[in-house]
mmCIF file of C-alpha atoms in Angstrom:
data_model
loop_
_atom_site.group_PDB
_atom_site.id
_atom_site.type_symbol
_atom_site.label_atom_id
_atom_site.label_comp_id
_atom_site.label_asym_id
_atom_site.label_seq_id
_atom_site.Cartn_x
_atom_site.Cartn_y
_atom_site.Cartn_z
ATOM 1 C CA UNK A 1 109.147 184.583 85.995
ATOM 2 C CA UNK A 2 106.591 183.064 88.525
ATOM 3 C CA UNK A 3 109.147 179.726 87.977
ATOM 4 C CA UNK A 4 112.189 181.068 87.762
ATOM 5 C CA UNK A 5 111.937 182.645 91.442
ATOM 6 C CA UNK A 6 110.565 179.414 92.508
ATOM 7 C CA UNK A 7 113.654 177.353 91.027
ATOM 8 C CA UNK A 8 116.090 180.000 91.692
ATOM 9 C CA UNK A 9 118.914 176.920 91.442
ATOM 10 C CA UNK A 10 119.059 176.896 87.267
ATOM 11 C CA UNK A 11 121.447 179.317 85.218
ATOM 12 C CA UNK A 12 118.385 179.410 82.659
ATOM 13 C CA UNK A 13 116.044 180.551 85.538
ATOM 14 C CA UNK A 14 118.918 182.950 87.079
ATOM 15 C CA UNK A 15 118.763 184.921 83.931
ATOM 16 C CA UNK A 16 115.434 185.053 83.997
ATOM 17 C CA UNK A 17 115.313 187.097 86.822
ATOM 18 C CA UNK A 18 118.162 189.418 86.071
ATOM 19 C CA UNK A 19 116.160 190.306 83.033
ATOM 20 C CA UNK A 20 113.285 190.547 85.022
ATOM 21 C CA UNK A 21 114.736 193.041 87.648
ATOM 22 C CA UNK A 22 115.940 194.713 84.515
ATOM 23 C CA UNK A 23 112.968 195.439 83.459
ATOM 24 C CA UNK A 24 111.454 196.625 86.747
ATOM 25 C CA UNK A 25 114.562 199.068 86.712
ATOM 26 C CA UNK A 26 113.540 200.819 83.726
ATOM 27 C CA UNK A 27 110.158 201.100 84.608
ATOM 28 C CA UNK A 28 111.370 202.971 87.441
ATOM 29 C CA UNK A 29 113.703 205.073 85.472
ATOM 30 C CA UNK A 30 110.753 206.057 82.862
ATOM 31 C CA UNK A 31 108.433 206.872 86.209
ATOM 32 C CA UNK A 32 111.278 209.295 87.041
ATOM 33 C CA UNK A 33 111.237 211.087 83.242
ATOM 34 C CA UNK A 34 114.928 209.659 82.443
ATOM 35 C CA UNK A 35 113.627 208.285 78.770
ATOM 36 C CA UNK A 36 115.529 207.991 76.046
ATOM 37 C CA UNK A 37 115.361 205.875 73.225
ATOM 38 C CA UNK A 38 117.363 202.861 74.149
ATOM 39 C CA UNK A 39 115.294 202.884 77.292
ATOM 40 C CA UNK A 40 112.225 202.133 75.013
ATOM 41 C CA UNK A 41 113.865 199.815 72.895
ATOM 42 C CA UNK A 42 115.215 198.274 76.215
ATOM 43 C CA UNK A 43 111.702 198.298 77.796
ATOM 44 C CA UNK A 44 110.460 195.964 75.211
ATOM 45 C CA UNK A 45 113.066 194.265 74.304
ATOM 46 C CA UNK A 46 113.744 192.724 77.716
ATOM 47 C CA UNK A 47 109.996 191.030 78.694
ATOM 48 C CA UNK A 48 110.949 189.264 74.575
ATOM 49 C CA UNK A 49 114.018 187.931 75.381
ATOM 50 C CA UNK A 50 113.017 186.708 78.736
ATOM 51 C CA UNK A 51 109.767 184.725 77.245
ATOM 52 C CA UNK A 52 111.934 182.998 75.152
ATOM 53 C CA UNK A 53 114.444 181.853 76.947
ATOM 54 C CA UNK A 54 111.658 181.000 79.247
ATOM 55 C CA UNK A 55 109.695 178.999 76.201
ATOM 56 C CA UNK A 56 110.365 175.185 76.311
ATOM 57 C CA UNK A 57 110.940 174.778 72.472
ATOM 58 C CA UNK A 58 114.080 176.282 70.792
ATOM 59 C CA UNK A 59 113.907 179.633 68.053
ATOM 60 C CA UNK A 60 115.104 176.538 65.233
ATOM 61 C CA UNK A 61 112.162 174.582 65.946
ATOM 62 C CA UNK A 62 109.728 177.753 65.632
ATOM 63 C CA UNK A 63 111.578 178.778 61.787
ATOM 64 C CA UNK A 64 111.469 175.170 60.969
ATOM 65 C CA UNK A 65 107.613 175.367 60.849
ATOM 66 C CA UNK A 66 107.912 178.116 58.081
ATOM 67 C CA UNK A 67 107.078 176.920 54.361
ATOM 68 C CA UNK A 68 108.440 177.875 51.669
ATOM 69 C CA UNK A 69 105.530 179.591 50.179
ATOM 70 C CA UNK A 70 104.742 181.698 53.468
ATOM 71 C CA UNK A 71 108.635 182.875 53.558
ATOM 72 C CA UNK A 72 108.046 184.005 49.344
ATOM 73 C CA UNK A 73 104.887 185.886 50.898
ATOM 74 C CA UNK A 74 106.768 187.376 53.609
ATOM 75 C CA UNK A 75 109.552 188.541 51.903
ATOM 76 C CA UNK A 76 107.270 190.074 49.077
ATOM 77 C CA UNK A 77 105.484 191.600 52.180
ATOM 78 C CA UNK A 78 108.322 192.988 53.998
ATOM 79 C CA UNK A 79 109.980 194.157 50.573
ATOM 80 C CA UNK A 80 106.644 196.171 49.666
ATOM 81 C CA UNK A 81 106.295 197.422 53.172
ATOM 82 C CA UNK A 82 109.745 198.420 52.690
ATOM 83 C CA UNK A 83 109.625 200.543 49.408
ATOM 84 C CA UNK A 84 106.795 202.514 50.219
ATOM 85 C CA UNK A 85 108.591 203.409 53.557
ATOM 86 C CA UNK A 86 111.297 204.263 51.744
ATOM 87 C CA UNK A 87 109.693 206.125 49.277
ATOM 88 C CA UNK A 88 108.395 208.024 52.072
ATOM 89 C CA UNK A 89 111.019 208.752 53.642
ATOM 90 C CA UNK A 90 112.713 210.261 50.639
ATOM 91 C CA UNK A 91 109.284 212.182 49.490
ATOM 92 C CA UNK A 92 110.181 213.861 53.556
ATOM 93 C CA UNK A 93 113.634 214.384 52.849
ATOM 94 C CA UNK A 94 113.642 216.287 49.330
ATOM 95 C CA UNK A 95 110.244 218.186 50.962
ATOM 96 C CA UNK A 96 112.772 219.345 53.648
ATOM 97 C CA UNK A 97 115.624 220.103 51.163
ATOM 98 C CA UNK A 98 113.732 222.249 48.786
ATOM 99 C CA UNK A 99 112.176 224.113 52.128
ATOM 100 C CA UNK A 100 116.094 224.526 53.373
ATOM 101 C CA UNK A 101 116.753 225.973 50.185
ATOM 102 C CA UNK A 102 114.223 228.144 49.915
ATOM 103 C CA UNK A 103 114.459 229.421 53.195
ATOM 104 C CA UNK A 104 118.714 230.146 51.798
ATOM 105 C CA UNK A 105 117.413 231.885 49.010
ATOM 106 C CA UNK A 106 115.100 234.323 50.845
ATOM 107 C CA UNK A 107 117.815 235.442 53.043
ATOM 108 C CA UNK A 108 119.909 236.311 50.110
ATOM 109 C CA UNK A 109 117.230 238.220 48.465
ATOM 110 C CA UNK A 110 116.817 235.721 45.895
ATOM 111 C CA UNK A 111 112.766 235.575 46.036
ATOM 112 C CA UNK A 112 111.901 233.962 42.609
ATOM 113 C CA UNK A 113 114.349 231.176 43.402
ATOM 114 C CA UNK A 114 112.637 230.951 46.726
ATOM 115 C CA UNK A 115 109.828 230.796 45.340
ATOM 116 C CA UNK A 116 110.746 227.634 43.001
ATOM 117 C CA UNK A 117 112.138 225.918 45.911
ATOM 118 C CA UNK A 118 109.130 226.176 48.310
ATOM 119 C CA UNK A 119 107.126 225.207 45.478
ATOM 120 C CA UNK A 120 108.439 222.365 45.131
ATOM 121 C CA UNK A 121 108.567 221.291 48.909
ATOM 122 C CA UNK A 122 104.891 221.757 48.841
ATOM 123 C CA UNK A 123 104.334 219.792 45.927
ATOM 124 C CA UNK A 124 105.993 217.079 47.679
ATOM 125 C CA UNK A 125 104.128 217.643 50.967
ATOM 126 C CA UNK A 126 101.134 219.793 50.891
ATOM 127 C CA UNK A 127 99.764 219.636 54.044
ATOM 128 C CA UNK A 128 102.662 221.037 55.888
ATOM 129 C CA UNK A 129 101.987 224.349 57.497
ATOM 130 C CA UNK A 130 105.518 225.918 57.811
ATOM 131 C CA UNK A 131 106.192 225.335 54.479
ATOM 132 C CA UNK A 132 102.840 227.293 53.094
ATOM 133 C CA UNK A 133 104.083 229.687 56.011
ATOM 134 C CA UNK A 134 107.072 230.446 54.340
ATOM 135 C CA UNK A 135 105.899 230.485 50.977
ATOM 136 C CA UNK A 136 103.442 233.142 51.647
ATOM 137 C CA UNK A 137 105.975 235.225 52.903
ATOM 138 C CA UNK A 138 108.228 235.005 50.021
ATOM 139 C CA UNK A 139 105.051 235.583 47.778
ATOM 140 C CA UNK A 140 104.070 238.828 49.792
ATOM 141 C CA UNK A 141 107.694 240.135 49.193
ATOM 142 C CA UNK A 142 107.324 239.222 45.380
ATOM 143 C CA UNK A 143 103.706 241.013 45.721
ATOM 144 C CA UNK A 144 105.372 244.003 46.942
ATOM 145 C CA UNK A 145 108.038 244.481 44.356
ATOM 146 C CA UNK A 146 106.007 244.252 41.115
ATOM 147 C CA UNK A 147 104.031 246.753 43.249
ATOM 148 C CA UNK A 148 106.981 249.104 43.165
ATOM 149 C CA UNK A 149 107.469 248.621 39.805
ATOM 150 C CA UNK A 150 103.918 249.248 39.058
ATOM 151 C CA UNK A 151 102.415 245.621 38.087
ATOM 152 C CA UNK A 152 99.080 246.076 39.671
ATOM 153 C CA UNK A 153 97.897 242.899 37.953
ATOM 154 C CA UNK A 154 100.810 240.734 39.309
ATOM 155 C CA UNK A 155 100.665 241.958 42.709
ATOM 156 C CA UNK A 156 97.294 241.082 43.135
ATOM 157 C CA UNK A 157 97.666 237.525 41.764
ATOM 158 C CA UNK A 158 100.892 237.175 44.009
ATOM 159 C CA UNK A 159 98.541 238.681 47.379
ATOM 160 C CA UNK A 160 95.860 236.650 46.557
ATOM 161 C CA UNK A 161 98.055 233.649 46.409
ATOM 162 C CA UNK A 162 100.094 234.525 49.903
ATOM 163 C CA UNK A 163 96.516 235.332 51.159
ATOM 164 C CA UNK A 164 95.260 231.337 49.876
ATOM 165 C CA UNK A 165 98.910 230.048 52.027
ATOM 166 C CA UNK A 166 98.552 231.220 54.992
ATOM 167 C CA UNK A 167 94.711 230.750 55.113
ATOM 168 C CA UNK A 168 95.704 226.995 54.456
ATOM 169 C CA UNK A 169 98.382 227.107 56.621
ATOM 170 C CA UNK A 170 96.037 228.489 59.695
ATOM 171 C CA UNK A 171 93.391 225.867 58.432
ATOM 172 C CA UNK A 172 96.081 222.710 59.314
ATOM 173 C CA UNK A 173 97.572 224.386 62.151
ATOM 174 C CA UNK A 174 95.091 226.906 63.865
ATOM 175 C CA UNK A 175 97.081 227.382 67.297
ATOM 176 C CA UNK A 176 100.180 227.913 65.831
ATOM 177 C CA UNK A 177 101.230 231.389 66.880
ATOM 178 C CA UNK A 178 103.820 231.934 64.476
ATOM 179 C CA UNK A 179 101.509 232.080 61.537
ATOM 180 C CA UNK A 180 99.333 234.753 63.449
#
């Protein structure tokens, strides 16, 4: 940028600094809490584009300097990287689904089904704290029926297992008030 404002006559160099101000605009706007997420995409984006129109060799020339054998490796890479974070992503989203549907079931009275679904969404992720939250209310409700219908033996297990959730969930997530 140091060039551009000292050979302020080029187009390339003009651009420069209209990227550069840019920049120094959303800086100010992040300063003042205005954030979003095309301001951070923005905020990086802009210092990249201005270094290379700044550079003095061309994108073309950069790929041309690939092999063969490092583009297999890369695309292996990115298509590994890729998987798992898809994978992922999914393993989140079916967590969340049974969880929604277990929370639907529990407001219709439908505990055992509730209790199926929030099984599940722990299987899939166990270390999330609303989810044992939930399921140790639904297994405290269950607890309490086959109390009223006098199955001492089952509403013990079904305590001691709602006792074992939230105990967990309070172990991840200590300062959460909501599981106090």
């Amino acid at each position: 940028m140091r060039y551009a404002v000292k050979h302020p006559l080029n187009s390339r160099n003009t651009l420069i600094i209209s990227i550069g101000t840019a920049w120094i605009s959303l800086l100010i706007t992040n300063f003042f809490g205005f954030s979003v997420v095309v301001t951070s995409l923005l905020f990086w984006l802009l210092p990249a584009i201005s270094f290379l129109i700044g550079k003095s060799a061309s994108i073309s020339t950069f790929l041309l300097k690939i092999t063969p054998f490092k583009t297999k490796i890369a695309i292996v890479a990115i298509a590994i990287f890729g998987s798992y974070l898809s994978f992922s992503i999914a393993s989140y989203w079916l967590a969340d689904y049974y969880y929604a549907k277990g929370i639907a079931a529990a407001e219709q009275d439908k505990y055992e089904q509730s209790y199926e679904m929030l099984s599940n969404a722990i299987a899939l992720s166990p270390e999330e704290p609303a989810y044992l939250n939930e399921i140790s209310e639904t297994l405290s409700v269950l607890a309490y029926a086959y109390d009223e219908q006098n199955d001492a033996t089952m509403s013990g297990q079904l305590t001691d297992q709602a006792i074992l959730a939230t105990n967990k969930a309070l172990g991840i997530s200590p300062l959460n008030v909501s599981f106090w």
